[in-house]
Structure formats: C-alpha cells, structure tokens
Short mmCIF file of C-alpha atoms in Angstrom, two decimals:
data_model
loop_
_atom_site.label_atom_id
_atom_site.label_comp_id
_atom_site.label_asym_id
_atom_site.label_seq_id
_atom_site.Cartn_x
_atom_site.Cartn_y
_atom_site.Cartn_z
CA MET N 8 12.73 21.19 -2.75
CA ALA N 9 14.07 20.35 -6.17
CA LEU N 10 13.32 16.85 -7.38
CA LYS N 11 16.47 14.82 -7.98
CA ARG N 12 16.18 11.60 -9.96
CA ARG N 13 18.77 9.23 -8.59
CA SER N 14 21.42 7.91 -10.93
CA HIS N 15 22.46 4.28 -10.62
CA ASN N 16 24.93 2.08 -12.39
CA GLN N 17 22.53 -0.32 -14.11
CA LYS N 18 25.29 -2.99 -14.31
CA ASP N 19 25.35 -3.22 -10.54
CA VAL N 20 21.59 -3.82 -10.22
CA GLN N 21 20.45 -7.45 -10.44
CA ARG N 22 16.96 -8.09 -11.87
CA LEU N 23 14.53 -9.64 -9.42
CA LEU N 24 13.00 -12.96 -10.55
CA ASP N 25 10.26 -12.69 -7.93
CA LEU N 26 8.74 -9.37 -6.85
CA ARG N 27 6.21 -8.77 -4.08
CA ILE N 28 4.49 -5.43 -4.10
CA VAL N 29 2.02 -3.96 -1.59
CA LEU N 30 -0.11 -0.97 -2.69
CA LEU N 31 -0.93 1.63 -0.10
CA GLY N 32 -2.92 4.83 -0.40
CA GLY N 33 -6.14 6.67 0.27
CA ARG N 34 -9.49 5.92 -1.19
CA ASN N 35 -9.86 6.71 -4.90
CA SER N 36 -6.08 7.11 -5.17
CA GLY N 37 -5.97 4.80 -8.16
CA LYS N 38 -4.36 1.82 -6.47
CA SER N 39 -6.47 -0.70 -8.32
CA PHE N 40 -5.66 1.00 -11.64
CA VAL N 41 -1.94 0.81 -10.72
CA GLY N 42 -2.25 -2.88 -9.88
CA ASN N 43 -3.91 -3.63 -13.17
CA THR N 44 -1.28 -1.59 -15.04
CA ILE N 45 1.60 -3.43 -13.37
CA LEU N 46 0.12 -6.90 -14.03
CA ASN N 47 -1.10 -5.89 -17.51
CA GLN N 48 -4.50 -7.40 -16.91
CA GLU N 49 -7.81 -6.54 -15.23
CA GLU N 50 -7.33 -8.17 -11.84
CA PHE N 51 -8.47 -5.44 -9.40
CA ILE N 52 -12.07 -4.22 -9.47
CA PHE N 53 -12.70 -0.47 -9.13
CA GLN N 54 -14.93 -0.59 -6.06
CA GLU N 55 -14.72 0.02 -2.36
CA ARG N 56 -13.26 -2.90 -0.37
CA THR N 57 -12.56 -3.55 3.29
CA THR N 58 -10.17 -6.43 2.73
CA CYS N 59 -6.86 -6.93 0.85
CA LEU N 60 -6.84 -8.42 -2.60
CA LYS N 61 -3.86 -10.45 -3.80
CA ARG N 62 -3.13 -11.17 -7.46
CA ALA N 63 -0.13 -12.50 -9.43
CA ALA N 64 1.15 -12.61 -12.95
CA GLU N 65 4.43 -12.87 -14.89
CA VAL N 66 5.53 -9.38 -15.98
CA GLN N 67 8.50 -9.03 -18.30
CA GLY N 68 10.12 -12.21 -17.07
CA THR N 69 9.47 -11.50 -13.35
CA ASN N 70 6.93 -13.33 -11.18
CA VAL N 71 5.04 -10.44 -9.65
CA ILE N 72 2.64 -10.56 -6.70
CA VAL N 73 0.59 -7.45 -5.98
CA VAL N 74 -1.40 -6.98 -2.78
CA ASP N 75 -3.91 -4.13 -2.95
CA THR N 76 -4.88 -2.85 0.49
CA PRO N 77 -8.23 -1.12 1.26
CA GLY N 78 -7.82 2.62 1.06
CA TRP N 79 -8.24 5.08 3.94
CA TRP N 80 -10.00 8.45 3.95
CA CYS N 81 -7.23 10.75 2.64
CA ASP N 82 -7.88 13.66 4.93
CA PHE N 83 -8.75 11.80 8.14
CA SER N 84 -6.72 10.41 11.01
CA ALA N 85 -6.03 6.69 11.32
CA ARG N 86 -8.20 6.81 14.40
CA ASP N 87 -11.16 7.44 12.13
CA THR N 88 -10.32 4.44 9.93
CA PRO N 89 -12.37 1.35 10.79
CA GLU N 90 -10.53 -1.29 12.81
CA LEU N 91 -11.04 -3.84 10.00
CA ILE N 92 -9.24 -1.67 7.49
CA ARG N 93 -6.33 -0.93 9.83
CA ARG N 94 -6.00 -4.65 10.44
CA GLU N 95 -6.06 -5.43 6.70
CA ILE N 96 -3.25 -2.92 6.07
CA ARG N 97 -1.11 -4.87 8.54
CA ARG N 98 -2.29 -8.19 7.14
CA SER N 99 -0.88 -7.23 3.71
CA VAL N 100 2.57 -8.28 4.97
CA SER N 101 1.38 -11.85 5.73
CA LEU N 102 -0.13 -12.03 2.21
CA SER N 103 3.28 -11.38 0.66
CA LEU N 104 5.51 -13.78 2.64
CA PRO N 105 8.40 -14.10 3.20
CA GLY N 106 7.99 -10.32 3.02
CA PRO N 107 7.25 -7.51 0.57
CA HIS N 108 10.04 -6.08 -1.50
CA VAL N 109 8.39 -2.70 -1.80
CA PHE N 110 5.41 -0.64 -0.70
CA LEU N 111 4.09 1.62 -3.41
CA LEU N 112 2.41 4.64 -1.79
CA VAL N 113 0.04 5.90 -4.46
CA VAL N 114 -0.55 9.64 -4.57
CA LYS N 115 -2.85 11.28 -7.12
CA THR N 116 -1.64 14.57 -8.55
CA ASP N 117 -5.11 15.96 -9.26
CA SER N 118 -5.24 17.80 -5.88
CA VAL N 119 -2.64 19.44 -3.64
CA PHE N 120 -1.04 17.27 -1.00
CA LEU N 121 -1.98 19.17 2.20
CA GLU N 122 -0.89 18.76 5.76
CA LYS N 123 -3.91 16.73 6.76
CA ARG N 124 -3.19 14.34 3.93
CA ARG N 125 0.44 14.06 4.99
CA LYS N 126 -0.63 13.31 8.55
CA ALA N 127 -3.06 10.60 7.37
CA VAL N 128 -0.28 8.90 5.44
CA GLU N 129 2.11 9.09 8.41
CA GLU N 130 -0.43 7.56 10.76
CA HIS N 131 -1.50 4.78 8.45
CA LEU N 132 2.06 3.73 7.57
CA LYS N 133 2.88 3.79 11.25
CA LEU N 134 0.63 0.73 11.50
CA LEU N 135 3.43 -1.17 9.81
CA GLY N 136 6.24 0.21 11.97
CA GLU N 137 8.98 2.80 11.35
CA THR N 138 11.03 0.50 9.06
CA VAL N 139 8.37 0.64 6.41
CA TRP N 140 9.80 3.86 5.08
CA GLY N 141 12.95 2.19 3.96
CA HIS N 142 10.98 0.00 1.63
CA THR N 143 8.54 2.63 0.33
CA VAL N 144 8.42 4.36 -3.07
CA VAL N 145 6.04 7.26 -3.68
CA LEU N 146 4.10 6.50 -6.83
CA PHE N 147 2.57 9.64 -8.29
CA THR N 148 -0.34 8.95 -10.68
CA LYS N 149 -1.45 11.36 -13.38
CA GLY N 150 -5.00 11.00 -14.64
CA LYS N 151 -7.39 13.00 -16.76
CA ASN N 152 -8.03 15.40 -13.85
CA SER N 153 -4.38 16.14 -13.27
CA GLY N 154 -4.08 18.59 -16.12
CA ASP N 155 -0.71 19.56 -17.62
CA ILE N 156 1.00 20.38 -14.28
CA SER N 157 4.54 19.06 -14.06
CA LEU N 158 5.64 17.00 -11.09
CA GLU N 159 8.06 19.76 -10.08
CA ASP N 160 5.18 22.30 -10.01
CA TYR N 161 3.00 19.86 -8.13
CA VAL N 162 5.65 19.39 -5.44
CA LYS N 163 6.12 23.15 -5.21
CA ALA N 164 2.37 23.72 -4.88
CA SER N 165 2.10 21.05 -2.15
CA GLY N 166 4.99 22.55 -0.20
CA LYS N 167 6.36 21.11 3.06
CA PRO N 168 3.89 18.24 3.53
CA LEU N 169 4.97 16.56 0.28
CA GLN N 170 8.63 17.48 0.81
CA TRP N 171 8.41 15.69 4.16
CA LEU N 172 7.01 12.56 2.53
CA LEU N 173 9.68 12.46 -0.16
CA GLU N 174 12.38 12.87 2.46
CA LYS N 175 10.91 10.00 4.54
CA CYS N 176 11.23 7.80 1.45
CA SER N 177 14.82 9.01 0.84
CA GLY N 178 13.71 10.77 -2.36
CA ARG N 179 12.40 7.62 -4.02
CA PHE N 180 9.48 8.33 -6.33
CA HIS N 181 8.08 7.39 -9.69
CA VAL N 182 5.44 8.84 -11.98
CA LEU N 183 2.79 6.68 -13.66
CA ASP N 184 0.74 8.44 -16.34
CA LEU N 185 -2.59 6.58 -16.49
CA GLN N 186 -3.50 8.36 -19.69
CA ARG N 187 -0.58 6.98 -21.69
CA THR N 188 -0.77 3.78 -23.70
CA ASP N 189 2.89 2.67 -23.38
CA ASN N 190 2.20 0.89 -20.07
CA ALA N 191 4.89 -1.73 -20.68
CA THR N 192 7.59 0.95 -20.87
CA GLN N 193 6.30 2.71 -17.78
CA VAL N 194 6.11 -0.53 -15.81
CA MET N 195 9.58 -1.54 -16.93
CA LYS N 196 11.01 1.75 -15.59
CA LEU N 197 9.10 1.29 -12.32
CA MET N 198 10.39 -2.24 -11.85
CA ARG N 199 13.94 -1.03 -12.56
CA LYS N 200 13.54 1.55 -9.80
CA ILE N 201 12.26 -1.06 -7.45
CA ASP N 202 15.28 -3.29 -8.34
CA GLN N 203 17.54 -0.36 -7.43
CA MET N 204 15.86 0.16 -4.06
CA VAL N 205 16.01 -3.53 -3.19
CA GLU N 206 19.68 -3.52 -4.15
CA GLY N 207 20.23 -0.53 -1.92
CA ASN N 208 18.56 -2.40 0.96
CA GLU N 209 21.02 -5.24 0.45
CA ARG N 210 18.08 -7.39 -0.71
CA ARG N 211 16.56 -7.40 2.77
CA LEU N 212 12.81 -7.90 2.72
CA PHE N 213 10.45 -5.83 4.84
CA GLU N 214 9.88 -7.36 8.24
CA ILE N 215 7.46 -6.03 10.84
CA ASP N 216 9.29 -5.01 14.03
CA GLU N 217 8.65 -7.00 17.20
CA ARG N 218 6.48 -4.27 18.80
CA THR N 219 4.16 -4.02 15.79
CA LEU N 220 4.10 -7.80 15.48
CA GLN N 221 3.06 -8.10 19.10
CA GLU N 222 0.26 -5.53 18.54
CA ILE N 223 -0.99 -7.59 15.60
CA GLU N 224 -0.96 -10.77 17.65
CA ASP N 225 -2.82 -8.97 20.47
CA GLU N 226 -5.44 -7.78 17.99
CA LYS N 227 -5.71 -11.28 16.53
CA ARG N 228 -6.31 -12.80 19.98
CA GLU N 229 -8.86 -10.14 20.79
CA ILE N 230 -10.73 -10.92 17.59
CA GLU N 231 -10.63 -14.60 18.32
CA VAL N 232 -11.97 -14.06 21.85
CA LYS N 233 -14.77 -11.89 20.60
CA ALA N 234 -15.63 -14.45 17.91
CA HIS N 235 -15.70 -17.23 20.52
CA GLN N 236 -17.88 -15.14 22.82
CA ARG N 237 -20.27 -14.48 19.91
CA VAL N 238 -20.53 -18.24 19.19
CA ILE N 239 -21.26 -18.97 22.85
CA ARG N 240 -23.86 -16.20 22.96
CA ILE N 241 -25.62 -17.55 19.90
CA GLN N 242 -25.55 -21.11 21.27
CA ASN N 243 -27.05 -19.93 24.58
CA GLN N 244 -29.76 -17.99 22.74
CA ARG N 245 -30.62 -21.11 20.72
CA ALA N 246 -30.67 -23.23 23.83
CA THR N 247 -33.00 -20.73 25.53
CA ILE N 248 -35.34 -20.68 22.53
CA LYS N 249 -35.46 -24.53 22.47
CA GLY N 250 -36.18 -24.57 26.14
CA GLU N 251 -39.05 -22.15 25.77
CA PHE N 252 -40.59 -24.35 23.02
CA LYS N 253 -40.59 -27.39 25.35
CA TYR N 254 -43.14 -25.77 27.59
#
C-alpha cells in the first residue's frame, strides 16, 4: 500500500477556533508526549494512569482541549484490559463535550505493527462505537528508538495489519517527530490536517451511538449499585462492631 498524502484546497478549509482532541493508544505509545507537544507545555506526566487527564491551552490562536486516555496493553485483547480503563476510554467523550473533533490514535514507529496490535486497536476503539473511525487520525510518532526508517518502509514492514488501520481511517495520518525542535511547525501542520478532516465531516462532532451509550449507562448503573451495596455493607459491619462492644 503506497502512502498517499491527501491534497486539499486550503482556501476551502475554515480554521477551528475551538478544538477538542482525544488521545488514544497503547501503553508507552507516547500519548503524554504528544499532548505536551500539542499544548506546548508540560501538562501530562509520564507515568502510568488509570484515569483520563484533561488539559487546555491556547495554541496558535485556537482554544485546544486535550484529553489523554489511559493506555492499553498493545498486544493484548480488550478483554484483558481492566474494566476501569475501558470505562475511562469511553468517558473521554463526556470530558470533551459537546463532543470531540478528533481522536488521535498514537502509534510508535519503533516496532512493527503486528496483527495482535491491530486487533487490540480494533477492540479498544470498538468501545466507542463504529462511527469513531470517521473522526480518527493515525498519528505516527518517531522517537530516538525509531531509527532512520521512513514511514513508507515502516508501513511496508508492518504489512496488512497497518494497511487495514489506515484504510479504516480513510488514509488519514500524520507524522510527529519527537526528536525535532520545530514543534510549532509540526503542530501547525497537524492542526491543519484536523481542520481538513472536520471540514470533510461537515463539522459534525463525534457522538456515541445509542447502543454504545446504553452500554455506558448500564455500566454506570452497575457501578452505582455496587458502590451503594459497599456502603450498606460497611454500615452493617460498623453496626455489628458497635453491638458487640455493648456487651
């Protein structure tokens, strides 16, 4: 699969004044680094988290909100991902109301994108519903361990799994070189690409489909019921202990 960079008439693309970004990806994929690069400040800590982190800043005249989701194990099924993390991935949408403009799926280029990694991506994005793909851009990151391999060679080495991913995203991708110092230029190009995607979506924001929304509501109710049961259990235990001390 040859990589084709889409050409757009820049005059037809209107700049967004407000931009809401959700970062998705596996553990150690560099999402936090990407978030800091976009916001041009150290907002995201490089440590393992089980909850979403939301930060905002003005970037080149645009009010940008970035929601960094907890990462999943890159080579494992979503079934192996803790329930809390799966729930947080879904909750990222409610942290970027009225809805995210774009999901940046962060992929490191320091290792080949194998089938098990592709399957993990598919299963975790499925948590957000099928329509998520129409709002997703693959963001390749190049770090010190990526070497001098070109993106074309990386895609060729990864083969069908990565080709599938790019096709799901309608060929939308961007490369962020974390070793370069001209971050402002790189971010400007990324934001321009996001503007183009949003324009192509007729400025529709991402909305979770009814089925997925119902699943989230069911999970929320289940959590509330469990929390209530836990409170009752603790209260009963305390009452029992007090009763024993009376005698």
